[in-house]
Every structure is written in structure tokens, then in C-alpha cells.
Tab-separated table of C-alpha atoms and ligand atoms in Angstrom:
chain	number	residue	atom	x	y	z
A	99	UNK	CA	-150.353	-110.118	-25.388
A	100	UNK	CA	-152.691	-109.448	-28.387
A	101	UNK	CA	-151.660	-106.880	-30.974
A	102	UNK	CA	-154.691	-104.846	-29.976
A	103	UNK	CA	-153.498	-104.720	-26.442
A	104	UNK	CA	-150.080	-103.616	-27.653
A	105	UNK	CA	-151.668	-100.698	-29.466
A	106	UNK	CA	-153.491	-99.567	-26.383
A	107	UNK	CA	-151.712	-96.711	-24.709
A	108	UNK	CA	-150.183	-97.435	-21.308
A	109	UNK	CA	-152.710	-96.436	-18.659
A	110	UNK	CA	-151.630	-93.248	-16.901
A	111	UNK	CA	-150.402	-94.166	-13.430
A	112	UNK	CA	-152.510	-92.831	-10.596
A	113	UNK	CA	-150.311	-90.498	-8.595
A	114	UNK	CA	-152.965	-88.467	-6.814
A	115	UNK	CA	-156.379	-89.078	-5.291
A	116	UNK	CA	-159.234	-87.100	-3.927
A	117	UNK	CA	-160.651	-88.578	-0.760
A	118	UNK	CA	-164.087	-87.446	0.363
A	119	UNK	CA	-167.487	-88.559	1.583
A	120	UNK	CA	-168.865	-87.891	-1.893
A	121	UNK	CA	-166.696	-86.183	-4.490
A	122	UNK	CA	-169.749	-84.944	-6.408
A	123	UNK	CA	-170.154	-82.401	-3.597
A	124	UNK	CA	-166.847	-80.921	-4.715
A	125	UNK	CA	-167.383	-80.296	-8.436
A	126	UNK	CA	-164.713	-77.639	-8.631
A	127	UNK	CA	-162.177	-80.017	-7.157
A	128	UNK	CA	-162.933	-82.558	-9.890
A	129	UNK	CA	-162.401	-79.884	-12.541
A	130	UNK	CA	-159.197	-78.622	-10.983
A	131	UNK	CA	-157.777	-82.123	-10.498
A	132	UNK	CA	-158.401	-82.782	-14.184
A	133	UNK	CA	-156.641	-79.566	-15.120
A	134	UNK	CA	-153.643	-80.182	-12.890
A	135	UNK	CA	-153.306	-83.996	-13.054
A	136	UNK	CA	-154.988	-84.975	-16.350
A	137	UNK	CA	-155.950	-88.651	-16.013
A	138	UNK	CA	-153.413	-89.392	-13.348
A	139	UNK	CA	-155.800	-89.232	-10.418
A	140	UNK	CA	-158.638	-91.184	-8.894
A	141	UNK	CA	-161.289	-90.605	-6.285
A	142	UNK	CA	-161.852	-92.567	-3.120
A	143	UNK	CA	-164.292	-92.506	-0.257
A	144	UNK	CA	-162.899	-92.429	3.274
A	145	UNK	CA	-163.452	-96.178	3.644
A	146	UNK	CA	-161.901	-96.966	0.225
A	147	UNK	CA	-158.891	-94.869	1.070
A	148	UNK	CA	-158.201	-96.879	4.214
A	149	UNK	CA	-158.113	-100.046	2.122
A	150	UNK	CA	-156.122	-98.472	-0.708
A	151	UNK	CA	-153.437	-97.154	1.630
A	152	UNK	CA	-152.668	-100.809	2.491
A	153	UNK	CA	-152.108	-101.751	-1.136
A	154	UNK	CA	-148.715	-101.438	-2.872
A	155	UNK	CA	-150.186	-99.182	-5.613
A	156	UNK	CA	-150.667	-96.474	-3.036
A	157	UNK	CA	-146.865	-96.132	-2.785
A	158	UNK	CA	-147.020	-94.302	-6.112
A	159	UNK	CA	-149.190	-91.550	-4.684
A	160	UNK	CA	-147.630	-88.124	-4.686
A	161	UNK	CA	-150.466	-86.477	-2.829
A	162	UNK	CA	-154.058	-86.871	-1.740
A	163	UNK	CA	-156.601	-84.076	-1.596
A	164	UNK	CA	-158.859	-84.825	1.358
A	165	UNK	CA	-162.077	-82.890	0.847
A	166	UNK	CA	-164.113	-82.353	3.977
A	167	UNK	CA	-167.347	-80.558	4.639
A	168	UNK	CA	-169.386	-79.941	7.732
A	169	UNK	CA	-171.096	-83.345	7.474
A	170	UNK	CA	-167.799	-85.218	7.301
A	171	UNK	CA	-166.766	-83.801	10.670
A	172	UNK	CA	-168.618	-86.844	12.120
A	173	UNK	CA	-165.950	-89.007	10.560
A	174	UNK	CA	-163.131	-87.027	12.009
A	175	UNK	CA	-161.390	-90.021	13.577
A	176	UNK	CA	-161.256	-91.800	10.200
A	177	UNK	CA	-160.020	-88.668	8.458
A	178	UNK	CA	-157.383	-88.086	11.134
A	179	UNK	CA	-156.181	-91.680	10.724
A	180	UNK	CA	-155.926	-91.150	6.953
A	181	UNK	CA	-153.829	-88.014	7.431
A	182	UNK	CA	-151.513	-89.853	9.819
A	183	UNK	CA	-151.144	-92.883	7.530
A	184	UNK	CA	-150.455	-90.625	4.549
A	185	UNK	CA	-147.791	-88.861	6.547
A	186	UNK	CA	-146.151	-92.171	7.483
A	187	UNK	CA	-146.156	-93.187	3.826
A	188	UNK	CA	-144.738	-89.801	2.802
A	189	UNK	CA	-147.824	-88.979	0.751
A	190	UNK	CA	-148.558	-85.271	0.995
A	191	UNK	CA	-152.022	-84.238	2.146
A	192	UNK	CA	-153.859	-81.197	0.856
A	193	UNK	CA	-157.022	-80.457	2.817
A	194	UNK	CA	-159.921	-79.003	0.886
A	195	UNK	CA	-162.229	-77.502	3.471
A	196	UNK	CA	-165.856	-76.499	2.997
A	197	UNK	CA	-167.565	-75.004	6.094
A	198	UNK	CA	-165.241	-76.842	8.421
A	199	UNK	CA	-164.660	-75.537	11.918
A	200	UNK	CA	-161.210	-74.064	12.557
A	201	UNK	CA	-160.559	-76.534	15.374
A	202	UNK	CA	-161.014	-79.494	13.014
A	203	UNK	CA	-158.725	-77.867	10.489
A	204	UNK	CA	-156.219	-77.098	13.176
A	205	UNK	CA	-156.242	-80.707	14.357
A	206	UNK	CA	-155.693	-82.118	10.873
A	207	UNK	CA	-152.927	-79.650	10.098
A	208	UNK	CA	-151.217	-80.654	13.303
A	209	UNK	CA	-151.393	-84.289	12.310
A	210	UNK	CA	-149.286	-83.469	9.292
A	211	UNK	CA	-151.485	-82.195	6.434
A	212	UNK	CA	-149.153	-80.178	4.219
A	213	UNK	CA	-151.529	-77.508	3.023
A	214	UNK	CA	-155.142	-76.448	3.020
A	215	UNK	CA	-157.388	-74.717	0.534
A	216	UNK	CA	-160.858	-73.355	1.220
A	217	UNK	CA	-163.755	-74.582	-0.919
A	218	UNK	CA	-165.055	-73.141	-3.282
A	219	UNK	CA	-161.517	-73.315	-4.584
A	220	UNK	CA	-159.985	-69.964	-5.429
A	221	UNK	CA	-158.837	-69.839	-9.036
A	222	UNK	CA	-155.527	-71.617	-9.554
A	223	UNK	CA	-155.174	-72.486	-5.871
A	224	UNK	CA	-155.031	-76.273	-6.283
A	225	UNK	CA	-152.287	-75.891	-8.885
A	226	UNK	CA	-150.388	-73.566	-6.560
A	227	UNK	CA	-150.740	-76.022	-3.660
A	228	UNK	CA	-149.477	-78.907	-5.793
A	229	UNK	CA	-146.515	-76.790	-6.893
A	230	UNK	CA	-145.765	-75.968	-3.272
A	231	UNK	CA	-145.756	-79.588	-2.159
A	232	UNK	CA	-143.624	-80.547	-5.145
A	233	UNK	CA	-141.160	-77.821	-4.264
A	234	UNK	CA	-140.981	-79.255	-0.761
A	235	UNK	CA	-140.614	-82.828	-1.977
A	236	UNK	CA	-138.040	-82.286	-4.679
A	237	UNK	CA	-136.040	-79.341	-3.421
A	238	UNK	CA	-132.510	-80.438	-2.588
A	239	UNK	CA	-132.800	-78.306	0.470
A	240	UNK	CA	-136.077	-76.896	1.577
A	241	UNK	CA	-134.538	-73.819	3.107
A	242	UNK	CA	-132.393	-73.138	0.052
A	243	UNK	CA	-135.527	-72.356	-1.922
A	244	UNK	CA	-137.335	-70.331	0.659
A	245	UNK	CA	-134.612	-68.347	2.317
A	246	UNK	CA	-132.143	-66.022	0.698
A	247	UNK	CA	-129.062	-66.295	2.868
A	248	UNK	CA	-127.672	-62.907	1.938
A	249	UNK	CA	-130.631	-61.026	3.390
A	250	UNK	CA	-131.847	-63.457	5.989
A	251	UNK	CA	-130.152	-64.836	8.971
A	252	UNK	CA	-131.539	-67.519	11.172
A	253	UNK	CA	-131.585	-66.265	14.700
A	254	UNK	CA	-129.317	-68.362	16.844
A	255	UNK	CA	-131.058	-70.210	19.653
A	256	UNK	CA	-128.857	-68.624	22.266
A	257	UNK	CA	-130.367	-65.259	21.448
A	258	UNK	CA	-133.730	-65.600	23.160
A	259	UNK	CA	-133.325	-63.648	26.315
A	260	UNK	CA	-136.614	-64.190	28.031
A	261	UNK	CA	-135.966	-61.420	30.520
A	262	UNK	CA	-137.396	-58.382	28.759
A	263	UNK	CA	-140.623	-56.603	29.579
A	264	UNK	CA	-141.541	-55.352	26.152
A	265	UNK	CA	-144.005	-52.663	25.218
A	266	UNK	CA	-146.726	-54.032	22.948
A	267	UNK	CA	-147.972	-51.699	20.236
A	268	UNK	CA	-150.600	-53.131	17.863
A	269	UNK	CA	-151.663	-51.236	14.748
A	270	UNK	CA	-155.154	-51.885	13.457
A	271	UNK	CA	-156.479	-50.400	10.223
A	272	UNK	CA	-160.155	-49.732	10.845
A	273	UNK	CA	-160.770	-49.994	7.111
A	274	UNK	CA	-158.793	-51.755	4.387
A	275	UNK	CA	-155.883	-49.812	2.919
A	276	UNK	CA	-155.690	-47.136	5.619
A	277	UNK	CA	-151.921	-47.571	5.785
A	278	UNK	CA	-151.640	-49.801	8.868
A	279	UNK	CA	-148.867	-51.992	7.494
A	280	UNK	CA	-146.859	-49.043	6.182
A	281	UNK	CA	-147.106	-47.482	9.617
A	282	UNK	CA	-146.262	-50.695	11.492
A	283	UNK	CA	-143.231	-51.505	9.340
A	284	UNK	CA	-141.777	-48.010	9.513
A	285	UNK	CA	-142.442	-47.474	13.200
A	286	UNK	CA	-140.720	-50.787	13.938
A	287	UNK	CA	-137.762	-49.857	11.768
A	288	UNK	CA	-137.337	-46.377	13.320
A	289	UNK	CA	-137.432	-47.902	16.799
A	290	UNK	CA	-134.920	-50.569	15.844
A	291	UNK	CA	-132.593	-47.821	14.581
A	292	UNK	CA	-132.914	-45.535	17.532
A	293	UNK	CA	-129.665	-46.621	19.157
A	294	UNK	CA	-126.561	-44.463	19.008
A	295	UNK	CA	-122.916	-45.308	18.408
A	296	UNK	CA	-122.345	-45.575	22.122
A	297	UNK	CA	-125.543	-47.363	23.011
A	298	UNK	CA	-127.198	-50.323	21.377
A	299	UNK	CA	-130.723	-49.699	20.152
A	300	UNK	CA	-133.749	-51.436	21.637
A	301	UNK	CA	-134.635	-54.978	20.635
A	302	UNK	CA	-137.650	-54.684	18.355
A	303	UNK	CA	-139.875	-57.285	16.772
A	304	UNK	CA	-142.635	-56.894	14.242
A	305	UNK	CA	-145.355	-59.543	14.151
A	306	UNK	CA	-147.727	-59.839	11.228
A	307	UNK	CA	-150.998	-61.154	12.623
A	308	UNK	CA	-152.889	-60.285	9.460
A	309	UNK	CA	-152.757	-64.020	8.783
A	310	UNK	CA	-154.497	-63.954	5.432
A	311	UNK	CA	-153.378	-60.799	3.677
A	312	UNK	CA	-150.393	-59.815	5.762
A	313	UNK	CA	-147.968	-57.759	3.697
A	314	UNK	CA	-145.149	-57.031	6.132
A	315	UNK	CA	-142.997	-59.544	4.245
A	316	UNK	CA	-143.672	-57.653	0.996
A	317	UNK	CA	-142.870	-54.248	2.481
A	318	UNK	CA	-139.542	-55.540	3.805
A	319	UNK	CA	-138.864	-57.975	0.980
A	320	UNK	CA	-138.625	-60.903	3.349
A	321	UNK	CA	-139.537	-64.515	2.562
A	322	UNK	CA	-142.360	-66.197	4.435
A	323	UNK	CA	-140.663	-69.021	6.241
A	324	UNK	CA	-142.155	-72.496	6.456
A	325	UNK	CA	-141.791	-72.705	10.176
A	326	UNK	CA	-144.188	-69.780	10.754
A	327	UNK	CA	-147.011	-72.069	9.737
A	328	UNK	CA	-145.676	-74.862	11.942
A	329	UNK	CA	-145.351	-72.432	14.831
A	330	UNK	CA	-148.873	-71.055	14.473
A	331	UNK	CA	-150.458	-74.471	14.054
A	332	UNK	CA	-149.046	-75.626	17.354
A	333	UNK	CA	-148.627	-72.634	19.610
A	334	UNK	CA	-149.089	-74.817	22.709
A	335	UNK	CA	-145.620	-76.248	22.304
A	336	UNK	CA	-143.965	-72.971	21.306
A	337	UNK	CA	-141.086	-71.709	23.405
A	338	UNK	CA	-138.723	-68.759	23.108
A	339	UNK	CA	-136.338	-70.748	20.929
A	340	UNK	CA	-138.936	-71.888	18.373
A	341	UNK	CA	-140.472	-68.408	18.371
A	342	UNK	CA	-137.119	-66.807	17.613
A	343	UNK	CA	-136.312	-69.387	14.981
A	344	UNK	CA	-139.495	-68.689	13.040
A	345	UNK	CA	-138.424	-65.061	12.693
A	346	UNK	CA	-136.292	-63.490	10.021
A	347	UNK	CA	-134.038	-60.523	10.620
A	348	UNK	CA	-134.210	-57.427	8.500
A	349	UNK	CA	-130.798	-55.822	8.136
A	350	UNK	CA	-129.536	-57.310	11.382
A	351	UNK	CA	-131.712	-55.040	13.468
A	352	UNK	CA	-135.364	-55.878	13.228
A	353	UNK	CA	-136.821	-59.302	13.992
A	354	UNK	CA	-139.893	-60.089	11.916
A	355	UNK	CA	-142.479	-62.830	12.251
A	356	UNK	CA	-144.116	-62.691	8.831
A	357	UNK	CA	-147.582	-64.009	8.090
A	358	UNK	CA	-147.394	-67.610	6.887
A	359	UNK	CA	-147.326	-68.448	3.217
A	360	UNK	CA	-150.683	-70.240	3.509
A	361	UNK	CA	-153.836	-68.157	3.902
A	362	UNK	CA	-154.985	-69.269	7.317
A	363	UNK	CA	-158.381	-68.683	8.884
A	364	UNK	CA	-158.086	-65.874	11.418
A	365	UNK	CA	-159.758	-67.979	14.098
A	366	UNK	CA	-157.155	-70.666	13.742
A	367	UNK	CA	-155.498	-68.855	16.626
A	368	UNK	CA	-157.414	-68.703	19.857
A	369	UNK	CA	-157.122	-66.530	22.910
A	370	UNK	CA	-154.597	-68.768	24.645
A	371	UNK	CA	-152.431	-68.971	21.499
A	372	UNK	CA	-152.322	-65.188	21.237
A	373	UNK	CA	-151.594	-64.813	24.926
A	374	UNK	CA	-148.667	-67.169	24.580
A	375	UNK	CA	-147.325	-65.422	21.472
A	376	UNK	CA	-147.554	-62.014	23.145
A	377	UNK	CA	-145.960	-63.231	26.377
A	378	UNK	CA	-143.095	-64.839	24.493
A	379	UNK	CA	-142.549	-61.771	22.316
A	380	UNK	CA	-142.709	-59.456	25.293
A	381	UNK	CA	-140.142	-61.419	27.249
A	382	UNK	CA	-137.671	-61.325	24.347
A	383	UNK	CA	-137.977	-57.752	23.097
A	384	UNK	CA	-138.191	-54.135	24.231
A	385	UNK	CA	-140.854	-53.341	21.641
A	386	UNK	CA	-143.387	-55.641	20.011
A	387	UNK	CA	-145.140	-54.038	17.036
A	388	UNK	CA	-148.135	-55.953	15.731
A	389	UNK	CA	-149.841	-55.578	12.385
A	390	UNK	CA	-153.443	-56.543	13.178
A	391	UNK	CA	-156.047	-57.747	10.676
A	392	UNK	CA	-158.744	-55.176	9.857
A	393	UNK	CA	-161.386	-57.739	10.765
A	394	UNK	CA	-162.316	-58.088	14.416
A	395	UNK	CA	-161.538	-61.564	15.697
A	396	UNK	CA	-162.046	-63.431	18.931
A	397	UNK	CA	-158.513	-62.490	20.014
A	398	UNK	CA	-158.694	-58.741	19.244
A	399	UNK	CA	-159.784	-58.226	22.821
A	400	UNK	CA	-156.806	-60.273	24.074
A	401	UNK	CA	-154.406	-58.019	22.191
A	402	UNK	CA	-156.216	-54.920	23.457
A	403	UNK	CA	-155.904	-56.059	27.032
A	404	UNK	CA	-152.259	-57.058	26.700
A	405	UNK	CA	-150.981	-53.995	24.858
A	406	UNK	CA	-149.677	-50.664	26.092
A	407	UNK	CA	-151.149	-48.497	23.344
A	408	UNK	CA	-153.433	-49.575	20.507
A	409	UNK	CA	-153.153	-47.560	17.279
A	410	UNK	CA	-156.349	-47.403	15.229
A	411	UNK	CA	-155.616	-46.176	11.708
A	412	UNK	CA	-158.248	-44.236	9.824
A	413	UNK	CA	-158.556	-42.162	6.688
A	414	UNK	CA	-160.554	-38.977	6.410
A	415	UNK	CA	-163.549	-40.624	4.786
A	416	UNK	CA	-166.996	-41.914	5.610
A	417	UNK	CA	-165.900	-45.557	5.601
A	418	UNK	CA	-163.328	-44.971	8.335
A	419	UNK	CA	-165.695	-42.713	10.286
A	420	UNK	CA	-168.438	-45.324	10.328
A	421	UNK	CA	-166.080	-48.147	11.260
A	422	UNK	CA	-164.512	-46.004	13.997
A	423	UNK	CA	-167.969	-45.327	15.390
A	424	UNK	CA	-168.822	-49.027	15.448
A	425	UNK	CA	-165.454	-49.821	16.993
A	426	UNK	CA	-166.005	-47.262	19.769
A	427	UNK	CA	-169.465	-48.687	20.458
A	428	UNK	CA	-167.994	-52.142	20.775
A	429	UNK	CA	-165.306	-50.864	23.127
A	430	UNK	CA	-168.000	-49.357	25.329
A	431	UNK	CA	-170.358	-52.337	25.245
A	432	UNK	CA	-167.617	-54.868	26.012
A	433	UNK	CA	-165.940	-52.583	28.542
A	434	UNK	CA	-162.674	-52.746	26.633
A	435	UNK	CA	-159.802	-50.462	27.634
A	436	UNK	CA	-160.640	-47.457	25.421
A	437	UNK	CA	-157.966	-45.391	27.195
A	438	UNK	CA	-155.315	-47.357	25.289
A	439	UNK	CA	-156.690	-46.329	21.900
A	440	UNK	CA	-154.763	-43.808	19.851
A	441	UNK	CA	-156.478	-42.823	16.625
A	442	UNK	CA	-154.032	-42.185	13.811
A	443	UNK	CA	-155.391	-40.309	10.831
A	444	UNK	CA	-153.444	-41.210	7.722
A	445	UNK	CA	-153.103	-38.970	4.686
A	446	UNK	CA	-154.130	-36.101	6.948
A	447	UNK	CA	-154.720	-32.710	5.332
A	448	UNK	CA	-151.804	-30.294	5.189
A	449	UNK	CA	-151.418	-27.517	7.718
A	450	UNK	CA	-152.574	-24.961	5.160
A	451	UNK	CA	-155.679	-26.911	4.155
A	452	UNK	CA	-158.200	-25.178	6.394
A	453	UNK	CA	-161.137	-26.934	4.847
A	454	UNK	CA	-159.508	-30.310	5.464
A	455	UNK	CA	-158.566	-29.325	9.020
A	456	UNK	CA	-162.207	-28.480	9.691
A	457	UNK	CA	-163.289	-31.859	8.404
A	458	UNK	CA	-160.865	-33.570	10.775
A	459	UNK	CA	-162.234	-31.506	13.666
A	460	UNK	CA	-165.804	-32.373	12.771
A	461	UNK	CA	-164.940	-36.065	12.416
A	462	UNK	CA	-163.313	-36.124	15.854
A	463	UNK	CA	-166.244	-34.251	17.428
A	464	UNK	CA	-168.910	-36.422	15.898
A	465	UNK	CA	-167.107	-39.594	16.980
A	466	UNK	CA	-166.256	-38.099	20.360
A	467	UNK	CA	-162.658	-39.164	19.956
A	468	UNK	CA	-159.329	-37.386	19.999
A	469	UNK	CA	-157.313	-37.747	16.811
A	470	UNK	CA	-153.904	-37.298	18.350
A	471	UNK	CA	-151.761	-38.564	15.571
A	472	UNK	CA	-151.935	-37.178	12.047
A	473	UNK	CA	-149.758	-38.714	9.382
A	474	UNK	CA	-149.241	-36.746	6.180
A	475	UNK	CA	-149.706	-38.010	2.673
A	476	UNK	CA	-146.256	-39.025	1.504
A	477	UNK	CA	-147.225	-39.369	-2.144
A	478	UNK	CA	-145.875	-41.932	-4.599
A	479	UNK	CA	-142.561	-42.630	-2.784
A	480	UNK	CA	-144.512	-44.499	-0.109
A	481	UNK	CA	-145.972	-46.936	-2.580
A	482	UNK	CA	-142.600	-47.286	-4.306
A	483	UNK	CA	-140.777	-47.978	-1.040
A	484	UNK	CA	-143.360	-50.672	-0.220
A	485	UNK	CA	-143.113	-52.227	-3.650
A	486	UNK	CA	-139.333	-52.277	-3.409
A	487	UNK	CA	-139.475	-53.775	0.048
A	488	UNK	CA	-137.484	-51.014	1.737
A	489	UNK	CA	-138.371	-48.911	4.810
A	490	UNK	CA	-138.875	-45.170	4.304
A	491	UNK	CA	-135.783	-44.324	6.358
A	492	UNK	CA	-133.736	-45.896	3.574
A	493	UNK	CA	-135.931	-45.280	0.509
A	494	UNK	CA	-137.201	-41.775	1.252
A	495	UNK	CA	-135.558	-40.411	4.423
A	496	UNK	CA	-136.760	-36.851	3.861
A	497	UNK	CA	-140.356	-37.783	3.148
A	498	UNK	CA	-142.883	-36.027	5.401
A	499	UNK	CA	-144.502	-39.298	6.413
A	500	UNK	CA	-141.132	-40.748	7.409
A	501	UNK	CA	-140.377	-37.658	9.540
A	502	UNK	CA	-143.684	-37.958	11.367
A	503	UNK	CA	-143.161	-41.642	12.075
A	504	UNK	CA	-139.646	-40.852	13.311
A	505	UNK	CA	-141.130	-38.250	15.714
A	506	UNK	CA	-143.597	-40.791	16.963
A	507	UNK	CA	-140.821	-43.324	17.497
A	508	UNK	CA	-139.076	-40.785	19.772
A	509	UNK	CA	-142.254	-40.390	21.839
A	510	UNK	CA	-142.602	-44.158	22.055
A	511	UNK	CA	-139.026	-44.434	23.310
A	512	UNK	CA	-139.893	-41.940	26.040
A	513	UNK	CA	-142.779	-44.173	26.986
A	514	UNK	CA	-140.265	-46.950	27.520
A	515	UNK	CA	-137.997	-44.733	29.638
A	516	UNK	CA	-140.906	-43.569	31.788
A	517	UNK	CA	-142.067	-47.157	32.248
A	518	UNK	CA	-138.577	-48.145	33.375
A	519	UNK	CA	-138.415	-45.154	35.721
A	520	UNK	CA	-141.697	-46.194	37.343
A	521	UNK	CA	-140.415	-49.752	37.805
A	522	UNK	CA	-137.178	-48.634	39.483
B	610	ATP	N1	-149.374	-41.606	4.274
B	610	ATP	C1	-149.347	-42.181	3.081
B	610	ATP	N2	-149.047	-41.479	1.978
B	610	ATP	C2	-149.029	-42.062	0.757
B	610	ATP	N3	-149.310	-43.347	0.525
B	610	ATP	C3	-149.600	-44.115	1.594
B	610	ATP	C4	-149.646	-43.592	2.923
B	610	ATP	N4	-149.961	-44.588	3.774
B	610	ATP	C5	-150.125	-45.698	3.013
B	610	ATP	N5	-149.912	-45.413	1.706
B	610	ATP	C6	-150.047	-46.357	0.576
B	610	ATP	O1	-151.376	-46.889	0.651
B	610	ATP	C7	-151.394	-48.257	0.287
B	610	ATP	C8	-152.002	-49.089	1.405
B	610	ATP	O2	-151.125	-49.056	2.511
B	610	ATP	P1	-150.981	-50.290	3.519
B	610	ATP	O3	-150.758	-51.547	2.803
B	610	ATP	O4	-149.970	-49.853	4.520
B	610	ATP	O5	-152.426	-50.273	4.150
B	610	ATP	P2	-153.115	-51.380	5.073
B	610	ATP	O6	-154.054	-50.646	5.953
B	610	ATP	O7	-152.075	-52.207	5.721
B	610	ATP	O8	-153.890	-52.207	3.982
B	610	ATP	P3	-154.585	-53.662	4.128
B	610	ATP	O9	-155.991	-53.364	4.497
B	610	ATP	O10	-154.421	-54.236	2.756
B	610	ATP	O11	-153.804	-54.408	5.175
B	610	ATP	C9	-149.952	-48.636	-0.024
B	610	ATP	O12	-149.783	-48.556	-1.399
B	610	ATP	C10	-149.129	-47.569	0.670
B	610	ATP	O13	-147.927	-47.314	-0.007
B	611	MG	MG1	-151.942	-54.294	5.891
């Protein structure tokens, strides 16, 4: 070896690769790979990657970022084969998806891709994805990192009952921040606590279908379990046991299916997936509370048709009024079951606020709806309870909002009794 060669620094080993049709279409990925991996990465085309995976050097790869756009959907078979080979070789796959249809994404995730990030890449997202896959690869026990045993208990497989006929109650904020999650979490908790010393309370589950920004896990301080993502990416093979196992229990009483850790496209789930999730939930619980995304999706109608009552949360403002109007128009044009709708006005004016009361009346009249449920403003304690991950019944039992939700829970329980009476 010449002395010059000895002075040359050791080349950085390549431990990551981008794989794409043409990496120059993914400028931000190049920048982010440089930030996260320095010189330790290379770029390959789909064809190059097939060859490279057969070479011993590829054993050093920690992960590959497969970047796909609409045009590369034509090469889906090649891409799918790459994902499968990477999985066999224990190389983690991060999908970087630009205008890719949800079904393609779904397929690749099912084949074993570990994570996906939309393109343009959100700031810091590649770094976060790499950290996640490293945590999975190097954690002595995957569950030890994600699950805190003192608060969470894996539901035992013998628990799925499969013989219930649950009442489905979705909650849909018709504008962002109207309080849908606060309402869903606390209604579920009040129902779960409605048993007495003599009688066990109803079996209640809370499902966060706000797949991208779901905050049920935050409001109950629960971890987002890995198997939620696995469950949602392959609902076809879900059964009562896998459904129950993806849930975490809050304080022994409330079963919660949190939103997954990954931000998934809302149309990753289709109508048949949702039908299966609802059927499974219904057959295992007395009450199924669902936190819906604000956005309308192709399965909103499925939930509307399957539910018993559908709570639409609004605030007393123009934004909510306009969205409520558009929602009602849609209900009429699609012949959806408007009789199931229950409008819930959050932060409703106090009894003594005559001016506010008049505004509510005018809003209801102009929308031609009944606003049957009015939830008071509970002030700062509501935000604090959410931030601390504790239901209002524990954090602020005397709060006016908590009392109103408790009242509603009693009415909902009566609904259950009357349904049972009709069935007998
Ligand atoms: N009745 C209320 N009184 C006081 N604060 C409230 C009330 N309802 C909700 N909040 C607060 O408003 C904020 C938004 O509530 P929440 O997250 O429940 O709304 P959301 O409709 O689920 O929002 P997103 O659109 O983000 O899903 C939270 O900080 C919550 O604590
Ligand atoms: Mg919410």
C-alpha cells in the first residue's frame, strides 16, 4: 500500500441507500439523507438495487428508502420484489411516497415496509423514521420501549367474547378543535365507570379513527402500540383476538384502540375494512365510541350507516355553521340517515347569557337542525386534564363539562336498556 493511500481516510461504509426511478425527482430526500447519514449512503435505481441486493456489500445495509411517485407505479412488481427481498435480508424499508395511490402504499406496507413518509418530506421526518427503525432493531425488547407495563395491560386472548351487540357512537368534529376528542374520551370513560358495586359496568371501547392526528392516546396518556399499524394495514385477516390484542386498557376499565404511531392516509382503510372493524368491535363490547376524523372520507358513510347515533360537534361560530350546512346538504343529497345525527354544541353559552342563547337559536333555525346537546365551557381544567392524560372524572370531577357528559352517559345507558328491552 503506498503511503498516500495510507493517509487517505477510510471510505465511509454505505449503510443506507435510496432506491428510486430517478433520485433527482426527490431533491429533499437527497438533502435529508445527507443530514441524517452523512456520506454513508448511496443511491440506486430499481434495476441497480436488484443487482446490489445479491452482492455481499448489501448485508451492511441498515435501511433503504424506496422513493416512489405516480410514474413508478408501473414498476410495482419490481418494487414489491425489492421490499420482499429487503425484508428477507433484514434490511428495513422506509417508503417515500409522492402522489402514490393508497392501494399501492397499502400493498407495499403489507409486504413488510417498516415505515412510510409522504413527499415532500415534512421537516425532520426522515430522521424520525430512521430513529424509529433503529429503536426497533436495537431495542432488547420491542415492547419494553413502547409499552409501560404499570399502566398498560395486554388484553388476554381469552377475553374476546364475540357475543355482544354493541351500540356504536361516533363523534365527528365538524371543524378542527371543536372538542370531539375531549367529548369522546370522557363519554367513553363515564360509560365504562357506570357500573355499581353489585353490578359490573358495561364493556366499553374507544377507537381512534382520526388516523393522522388522533389524540386519544395523548388525552389518556397511552402509548401507541406497534400492532395497531399492523392491524390496520391488514384488516382482512383481523379477528377478535388480534383486534383485542392491539388495544390497550386504561385503568382496567376502558379498552382503547389508539391511532397508529405513523401518520397514515385516511383512505388507507376502505369500506370493507371499516365494516370489519365495526363488526368486530360491536361483537366484543356494549359500547363502541369512535373518534372520527374531521375530514369526510370514503368510509364516513359506512360509519353513519352502522352506528346508532352520530354526534356532530360544533362551536358557536361561522366556521362550524358553514360546515354543518354543507354536511346537512351532503346527508340529503346522498340520502344518508340524518335521523341518527345529534348536533352537540361545545362551549355553549351559559344559561344567563341571553344574547348567546339567541345566537344558538338563530344558528339552529338557519341550519334547520335541532341542537339537542349543549356542552358548557369547562375553562382551563379541560386543557390541563388533556395535557396530563387524565379523564375529567378524575382530574376535575366537579367541572360543569364533566357533569354534562356524565348526564349524557346516563341517557346513553338508557338507550342500551331500551334496545335490550325491544330485543327481549
Ligand atoms: N367544553 C370545553 N371547555 C373548555 N375547553 C375545551 C372544551 N372542549 C374542548 N376544550 C379544549 O379545546 C381543545 C381542543 O379539544 P379537542 O382536542 O377535544 O378537539 P378536537 O375537535 O378533537 O380537535 P382536532 O380537530 O384536533 O381533532 C383542547 O385543548 C381541549 O382541552
Ligand atoms: Mg380530535
